[in-house]
Amino acid sequence: MTDPASIDLSRLTEIRRDLHAHPELGFEETRTAAIVADFLRGVGLEVTVGLAGTGVVGALRNGGSKAVGLRADMDALAMPETGTPAWASTAPGKMHACGHDGHTTMLLGAAAQLAADPPEGSVYFIFQPAEEGRGGARRMVEDGLFERFPCDMVFGLHNMPGLAVDQMAVVAGPQLASSDSWRVRFRGVGTHGAKPHLGRDPVTASGHFLAALQTIPGRVIDPLQPAVVSACSVSGGDPEALNVIPDFVDIGGTARAYTSGVRDQLETEIGQLAAGIAQAMGVEPEYSFIRRIPPVVNDPTATAVALDAAKAVATGGVRTDFPPSTAGDDFAFFGQEAPGAYVWLGNGPARDGALHHNTGYDFNDDAIATGVAFWAEVARRALSA
């Protein structure tokens, strides 16, 4: 097991804060990838760059027939930073608001630990670009990640405010929801606002659709199966032309589920609702459902390995009753290629209420030691399982 005293926390903290100060969006992580590649080469690993454009894989091979993959995401978000740490973002409109700077740093620390005392087998340190909605995991898979680096198990980790920095949560089954997008256009016939009978009003149709949308999770989906449908964008008409009924209204949103069956049902039901209301209101519907990310569902065997590793290193305890999140993570694509487990590491209290994707968010450097120790431990246990 990793000795906490052997972790170079000073160096890792410096790297983490440097990454935070220089955030890069998905598929633009050239500086971050170069730092990662240089570090991995420095500890003696075989390094592959360019997967999905900016992805990096460090390979530690030490005989044996088994292999394990450890994944960290590297990208930042397109949002401003309002916090004022000395290492605040220097890139306007970009910030590490989800802690990927910490994820990258902890996996680098684990690479150093395992390179210094290699287990029997192969460990692949996967630094993924573009987790935040741009499809980095899928691109890595399509670029042959698992053909070039076949894994018997693969693990992901995410920081979680509200848990102490020495606490973890490891749970089998669904961890994160599918994350899909949908769009509806109601196309009518524009006319003078004072003469609605001469046209077909898509605005009124949109209002009925929006009012009825929540009947899908509330009255159609099995109440024992969680589901979320949210309209997040509505666009129609011109605020400078308030006497004109427009020709069309566009609505867009997100749909979330933990099972493929409910995911399919959401796709069908949103489209049926739009078609039914359009027919009733005399307008034409246009509908598309964009499948982005499947749900993350932890494999029982991989989860058992992760749980044992977490119990060995998380001195604050391990929760096995942690609820799943309706957020999404494209680690799901990795879990479709090898048995996988996605775990949570405490980030301490939510400072000033700042949770993930908040302009005041910052990864807690006090969590680095537990994260490094977990990564090293789970790799050893997976290879000896």
PDB file of N, CA, C and O in Angstrom, residues 12-60:
ATOM      1  N   LEU A  12       3.029  17.995  -6.554  1.00  0.00           N
ATOM      2  CA  LEU A  12       1.705  17.764  -7.123  1.00  0.00           C
ATOM      3  C   LEU A  12       0.791  18.970  -6.924  1.00  0.00           C
ATOM      4  O   LEU A  12       0.023  19.336  -7.822  1.00  0.00           O
ATOM      5  N   THR A  13       0.881  19.592  -5.771  1.00  0.00           N
ATOM      6  CA  THR A  13       0.077  20.796  -5.535  1.00  0.00           C
ATOM      7  C   THR A  13       0.468  21.904  -6.499  1.00  0.00           C
ATOM      8  O   THR A  13      -0.393  22.619  -7.050  1.00  0.00           O
ATOM      9  N   GLU A  14       1.756  22.035  -6.747  1.00  0.00           N
ATOM     10  CA  GLU A  14       2.231  23.045  -7.699  1.00  0.00           C
ATOM     11  C   GLU A  14       1.679  22.768  -9.100  1.00  0.00           C
ATOM     12  O   GLU A  14       1.242  23.690  -9.805  1.00  0.00           O
ATOM     13  N   ILE A  15       1.688  21.497  -9.505  1.00  0.00           N
ATOM     14  CA  ILE A  15       1.147  21.140 -10.818  1.00  0.00           C
ATOM     15  C   ILE A  15      -0.347  21.441 -10.869  1.00  0.00           C
ATOM     16  O   ILE A  15      -0.848  22.028 -11.845  1.00  0.00           O
ATOM     17  N   ARG A  16      -1.076  21.026  -9.850  1.00  0.00           N
ATOM     18  CA  ARG A  16      -2.524  21.230  -9.834  1.00  0.00           C
ATOM     19  C   ARG A  16      -2.872  22.709  -9.971  1.00  0.00           C
ATOM     20  O   ARG A  16      -3.752  23.106 -10.760  1.00  0.00           O
ATOM     21  N   ARG A  17      -2.187  23.549  -9.236  1.00  0.00           N
ATOM     22  CA  ARG A  17      -2.497  24.979  -9.277  1.00  0.00           C
ATOM     23  C   ARG A  17      -2.084  25.604 -10.613  1.00  0.00           C
ATOM     24  O   ARG A  17      -2.739  26.524 -11.096  1.00  0.00           O
ATOM     25  N   ASP A  18      -1.023  25.094 -11.197  1.00  0.00           N
ATOM     26  CA  ASP A  18      -0.633  25.571 -12.521  1.00  0.00           C
ATOM     27  C   ASP A  18      -1.688  25.202 -13.554  1.00  0.00           C
ATOM     28  O   ASP A  18      -2.052  26.030 -14.406  1.00  0.00           O
ATOM     29  N   LEU A  19      -2.194  23.966 -13.494  1.00  0.00           N
ATOM     30  CA  LEU A  19      -3.247  23.560 -14.416  1.00  0.00           C
ATOM     31  C   LEU A  19      -4.508  24.403 -14.207  1.00  0.00           C
ATOM     32  O   LEU A  19      -5.183  24.777 -15.174  1.00  0.00           O
ATOM     33  N   HIS A  20      -4.806  24.697 -12.950  1.00  0.00           N
ATOM     34  CA  HIS A  20      -5.996  25.519 -12.674  1.00  0.00           C
ATOM     35  C   HIS A  20      -5.845  26.915 -13.277  1.00  0.00           C
ATOM     36  O   HIS A  20      -6.808  27.480 -13.801  1.00  0.00           O
ATOM     37  N   ALA A  21      -4.641  27.454 -13.211  1.00  0.00           N
ATOM     38  CA  ALA A  21      -4.403  28.808 -13.714  1.00  0.00           C
ATOM     39  C   ALA A  21      -4.405  28.865 -15.234  1.00  0.00           C
ATOM     40  O   ALA A  21      -4.552  29.950 -15.816  1.00  0.00           O
ATOM     41  N   HIS A  22      -4.248  27.707 -15.890  1.00  0.00           N
ATOM     42  CA  HIS A  22      -4.164  27.677 -17.355  1.00  0.00           C
ATOM     43  C   HIS A  22      -5.167  26.669 -17.908  1.00  0.00           C
ATOM     44  O   HIS A  22      -4.789  25.644 -18.498  1.00  0.00           O
ATOM     45  N   PRO A  23      -6.465  26.909 -17.744  1.00  0.00           N
ATOM     46  CA  PRO A  23      -7.484  25.953 -18.183  1.00  0.00           C
ATOM     47  C   PRO A  23      -7.597  25.909 -19.704  1.00  0.00           C
ATOM     48  O   PRO A  23      -7.394  26.919 -20.386  1.00  0.00           O
ATOM     49  N   GLU A  24      -7.913  24.721 -20.199  1.00  0.00           N
ATOM     50  CA  GLU A  24      -8.104  24.542 -21.637  1.00  0.00           C
ATOM     51  C   GLU A  24      -9.377  23.741 -21.876  1.00  0.00           C
ATOM     52  O   GLU A  24      -9.659  22.779 -21.149  1.00  0.00           O
ATOM     53  N   LEU A  25     -10.140  24.124 -22.874  1.00  0.00           N
ATOM     54  CA  LEU A  25     -11.396  23.454 -23.177  1.00  0.00           C
ATOM     55  C   LEU A  25     -11.148  22.139 -23.908  1.00  0.00           C
ATOM     56  O   LEU A  25     -10.033  21.826 -24.322  1.00  0.00           O
ATOM     57  N   GLY A  26     -12.224  21.365 -24.067  1.00  0.00           N
ATOM     58  CA  GLY A  26     -12.132  20.059 -24.696  1.00  0.00           C
ATOM     59  C   GLY A  26     -11.537  20.083 -26.080  1.00  0.00           C
ATOM     60  O   GLY A  26     -11.897  20.921 -26.917  1.00  0.00           O
ATOM     61  N   PHE A  27     -10.622  19.170 -26.346  1.00  0.00           N
ATOM     62  CA  PHE A  27      -9.873  19.030 -27.586  1.00  0.00           C
ATOM     63  C   PHE A  27      -8.909  20.195 -27.831  1.00  0.00           C
ATOM     64  O   PHE A  27      -8.336  20.297 -28.916  1.00  0.00           O
ATOM     65  N   GLU A  28      -8.728  21.054 -26.823  1.00  0.00           N
ATOM     66  CA  GLU A  28      -7.764  22.149 -26.916  1.00  0.00           C
ATOM     67  C   GLU A  28      -6.681  22.026 -25.853  1.00  0.00           C
ATOM     68  O   GLU A  28      -5.899  22.955 -25.648  1.00  0.00           O
ATOM     69  N   GLU A  29      -6.580  20.865 -25.200  1.00  0.00           N
ATOM     70  CA  GLU A  29      -5.704  20.719 -24.021  1.00  0.00           C
ATOM     71  C   GLU A  29      -4.246  20.470 -24.408  1.00  0.00           C
ATOM     72  O   GLU A  29      -3.588  19.557 -23.883  1.00  0.00           O
ATOM     73  N   THR A  30      -3.715  21.269 -25.301  1.00  0.00           N
ATOM     74  CA  THR A  30      -2.344  21.035 -25.781  1.00  0.00           C
ATOM     75  C   THR A  30      -1.315  21.282 -24.688  1.00  0.00           C
ATOM     76  O   THR A  30      -0.362  20.500 -24.529  1.00  0.00           O
ATOM     77  N   ARG A  31      -1.448  22.366 -23.938  1.00  0.00           N
ATOM     78  CA  ARG A  31      -0.498  22.649 -22.861  1.00  0.00           C
ATOM     79  C   ARG A  31      -0.606  21.592 -21.774  1.00  0.00           C
ATOM     80  O   ARG A  31       0.409  21.069 -21.283  1.00  0.00           O
ATOM     81  N   THR A  32      -1.839  21.269 -21.377  1.00  0.00           N
ATOM     82  CA  THR A  32      -2.050  20.268 -20.339  1.00  0.00           C
ATOM     83  C   THR A  32      -1.483  18.925 -20.770  1.00  0.00           C
ATOM     84  O   THR A  32      -0.789  18.252 -19.994  1.00  0.00           O
ATOM     85  N   ALA A  33      -1.749  18.527 -22.005  1.00  0.00           N
ATOM     86  CA  ALA A  33      -1.254  17.239 -22.500  1.00  0.00           C
ATOM     87  C   ALA A  33       0.262  17.198 -22.511  1.00  0.00           C
ATOM     88  O   ALA A  33       0.871  16.157 -22.210  1.00  0.00           O
ATOM     89  N   ALA A  34       0.899  18.303 -22.858  1.00  0.00           N
ATOM     90  CA  ALA A  34       2.366  18.341 -22.868  1.00  0.00           C
ATOM     91  C   ALA A  34       2.923  18.181 -21.461  1.00  0.00           C
ATOM     92  O   ALA A  34       3.925  17.474 -21.257  1.00  0.00           O
ATOM     93  N   ILE A  35       2.294  18.831 -20.478  1.00  0.00           N
ATOM     94  CA  ILE A  35       2.727  18.683 -19.086  1.00  0.00           C
ATOM     95  C   ILE A  35       2.586  17.237 -18.637  1.00  0.00           C
ATOM     96  O   ILE A  35       3.482  16.659 -17.998  1.00  0.00           O
ATOM     97  N   VAL A  36       1.447  16.627 -18.972  1.00  0.00           N
ATOM     98  CA  VAL A  36       1.188  15.235 -18.601  1.00  0.00           C
ATOM     99  C   VAL A  36       2.227  14.314 -19.247  1.00  0.00           C
ATOM    100  O   VAL A  36       2.830  13.463 -18.579  1.00  0.00           O
ATOM    101  N   ALA A  37       2.446  14.472 -20.552  1.00  0.00           N
ATOM    102  CA  ALA A  37       3.379  13.600 -21.257  1.00  0.00           C
ATOM    103  C   ALA A  37       4.798  13.734 -20.713  1.00  0.00           C
ATOM    104  O   ALA A  37       5.507  12.731 -20.528  1.00  0.00           O
ATOM    105  N   ASP A  38       5.221  14.964 -20.440  1.00  0.00           N
ATOM    106  CA  ASP A  38       6.568  15.178 -19.907  1.00  0.00           C
ATOM    107  C   ASP A  38       6.719  14.530 -18.534  1.00  0.00           C
ATOM    108  O   ASP A  38       7.761  13.920 -18.227  1.00  0.00           O
ATOM    109  N   PHE A  39       5.704  14.637 -17.703  1.00  0.00           N
ATOM    110  CA  PHE A  39       5.752  14.034 -16.366  1.00  0.00           C
ATOM    111  C   PHE A  39       5.860  12.517 -16.486  1.00  0.00           C
ATOM    112  O   PHE A  39       6.687  11.882 -15.812  1.00  0.00           O
ATOM    113  N   LEU A  40       5.025  11.927 -17.332  1.00  0.00           N
ATOM    114  CA  LEU A  40       5.021  10.473 -17.469  1.00  0.00           C
ATOM    115  C   LEU A  40       6.360   9.966 -18.002  1.00  0.00           C
ATOM    116  O   LEU A  40       6.877   8.942 -17.541  1.00  0.00           O
ATOM    117  N   ARG A  41       6.914  10.669 -18.980  1.00  0.00           N
ATOM    118  CA  ARG A  41       8.245  10.281 -19.480  1.00  0.00           C
ATOM    119  C   ARG A  41       9.291  10.402 -18.378  1.00  0.00           C
ATOM    120  O   ARG A  41      10.212   9.577 -18.273  1.00  0.00           O
ATOM    121  N   GLY A  42       9.130  11.428 -17.547  1.00  0.00           N
ATOM    122  CA  GLY A  42      10.094  11.661 -16.480  1.00  0.00           C
ATOM    123  C   GLY A  42      10.130  10.564 -15.439  1.00  0.00           C
ATOM    124  O   GLY A  42      11.160  10.378 -14.770  1.00  0.00           O
ATOM    125  N   VAL A  43       9.020   9.834 -15.273  1.00  0.00           N
ATOM    126  CA  VAL A  43       9.019   8.730 -14.310  1.00  0.00           C
ATOM    127  C   VAL A  43       9.244   7.391 -15.014  1.00  0.00           C
ATOM    128  O   VAL A  43       9.115   6.329 -14.407  1.00  0.00           O
ATOM    129  N   GLY A  44       9.585   7.448 -16.318  1.00  0.00           N
ATOM    130  CA  GLY A  44      10.019   6.256 -17.019  1.00  0.00           C
ATOM    131  C   GLY A  44       8.942   5.480 -17.744  1.00  0.00           C
ATOM    132  O   GLY A  44       9.170   4.321 -18.136  1.00  0.00           O
ATOM    133  N   LEU A  45       7.775   6.083 -17.982  1.00  0.00           N
ATOM    134  CA  LEU A  45       6.709   5.356 -18.659  1.00  0.00           C
ATOM    135  C   LEU A  45       6.789   5.509 -20.169  1.00  0.00           C
ATOM    136  O   LEU A  45       7.311   6.494 -20.698  1.00  0.00           O
ATOM    137  N   GLU A  46       6.238   4.542 -20.856  1.00  0.00           N
ATOM    138  CA  GLU A  46       6.021   4.624 -22.301  1.00  0.00           C
ATOM    139  C   GLU A  46       4.826   5.557 -22.520  1.00  0.00           C
ATOM    140  O   GLU A  46       3.774   5.387 -21.893  1.00  0.00           O
ATOM    141  N   VAL A  47       4.957   6.545 -23.388  1.00  0.00           N
ATOM    142  CA  VAL A  47       3.929   7.570 -23.542  1.00  0.00           C
ATOM    143  C   VAL A  47       3.409   7.588 -24.974  1.00  0.00           C
ATOM    144  O   VAL A  47       4.183   7.609 -25.931  1.00  0.00           O
ATOM    145  N   THR A  48       2.086   7.580 -25.093  1.00  0.00           N
ATOM    146  CA  THR A  48       1.414   7.710 -26.385  1.00  0.00           C
ATOM    147  C   THR A  48       0.584   8.986 -26.360  1.00  0.00           C
ATOM    148  O   THR A  48      -0.202   9.204 -25.433  1.00  0.00           O
ATOM    149  N   VAL A  49       0.757   9.825 -27.359  1.00  0.00           N
ATOM    150  CA  VAL A  49       0.010  11.076 -27.442  1.00  0.00           C
ATOM    151  C   VAL A  49      -0.848  11.069 -28.694  1.00  0.00           C
ATOM    152  O   VAL A  49      -0.642  10.271 -29.612  1.00  0.00           O
ATOM    153  N   GLY A  50      -1.824  11.973 -28.735  1.00  0.00           N
ATOM    154  CA  GLY A  50      -2.605  12.175 -29.945  1.00  0.00           C
ATOM    155  C   GLY A  50      -3.896  11.400 -30.046  1.00  0.00           C
ATOM    156  O   GLY A  50      -4.649  11.592 -30.997  1.00  0.00           O
ATOM    157  N   LEU A  51      -4.203  10.498 -29.104  1.00  0.00           N
ATOM    158  CA  LEU A  51      -5.491   9.826 -29.133  1.00  0.00           C
ATOM    159  C   LEU A  51      -6.593  10.858 -28.902  1.00  0.00           C
ATOM    160  O   LEU A  51      -6.539  11.643 -27.946  1.00  0.00           O
ATOM    161  N   ALA A  52      -7.576  10.873 -29.767  1.00  0.00           N
ATOM    162  CA  ALA A  52      -8.629  11.894 -29.730  1.00  0.00           C
ATOM    163  C   ALA A  52      -8.035  13.296 -29.807  1.00  0.00           C
ATOM    164  O   ALA A  52      -8.580  14.238 -29.231  1.00  0.00           O
ATOM    165  N   GLY A  53      -6.918  13.434 -30.462  1.00  0.00           N
ATOM    166  CA  GLY A  53      -6.294  14.736 -30.652  1.00  0.00           C
ATOM    167  C   GLY A  53      -5.340  15.104 -29.548  1.00  0.00           C
ATOM    168  O   GLY A  53      -4.130  15.204 -29.748  1.00  0.00           O
ATOM    169  N   THR A  54      -5.868  15.283 -28.331  1.00  0.00           N
ATOM    170  CA  THR A  54      -5.040  15.742 -27.217  1.00  0.00           C
ATOM    171  C   THR A  54      -4.952  14.727 -26.077  1.00  0.00           C
ATOM    172  O   THR A  54      -4.421  15.050 -25.015  1.00  0.00           O
ATOM    173  N   GLY A  55      -5.458  13.532 -26.281  1.00  0.00           N
ATOM    174  CA  GLY A  55      -5.386  12.525 -25.238  1.00  0.00           C
ATOM    175  C   GLY A  55      -3.983  11.969 -25.069  1.00  0.00           C
ATOM    176  O   GLY A  55      -3.181  11.950 -26.008  1.00  0.00           O
ATOM    177  N   VAL A  56      -3.687  11.510 -23.846  1.00  0.00           N
ATOM    178  CA  VAL A  56      -2.370  10.957 -23.520  1.00  0.00           C
ATOM    179  C   VAL A  56      -2.574   9.648 -22.762  1.00  0.00           C
ATOM    180  O   VAL A  56      -3.452   9.558 -21.896  1.00  0.00           O
ATOM    181  N   VAL A  57      -1.771   8.647 -23.079  1.00  0.00           N
ATOM    182  CA  VAL A  57      -1.775   7.392 -22.331  1.00  0.00           C
ATOM    183  C   VAL A  57      -0.354   7.073 -21.911  1.00  0.00           C
ATOM    184  O   VAL A  57       0.558   7.036 -22.748  1.00  0.00           O
ATOM    185  N   GLY A  58      -0.169   6.848 -20.623  1.00  0.00           N
ATOM    186  CA  GLY A  58       1.104   6.366 -20.101  1.00  0.00           C
ATOM    187  C   GLY A  58       0.998   4.886 -19.804  1.00  0.00           C
ATOM    188  O   GLY A  58       0.038   4.454 -19.158  1.00  0.00           O
ATOM    189  N   ALA A  59       1.941   4.101 -20.275  1.00  0.00           N
ATOM    190  CA  ALA A  59       1.896   2.652 -20.098  1.00  0.00           C
ATOM    191  C   ALA A  59       3.030   2.194 -19.196  1.00  0.00           C
ATOM    192  O   ALA A  59       4.198   2.502 -19.432  1.00  0.00           O
ATOM    193  N   LEU A  60       2.661   1.469 -18.156  1.00  0.00           N
ATOM    194  CA  LEU A  60       3.617   0.835 -17.256  1.00  0.00           C
ATOM    195  C   LEU A  60       3.461  -0.668 -17.438  1.00  0.00           C
ATOM    196  O   LEU A  60       2.436  -1.241 -17.069  1.00  0.00           O
TER     197      LEU A  60
END
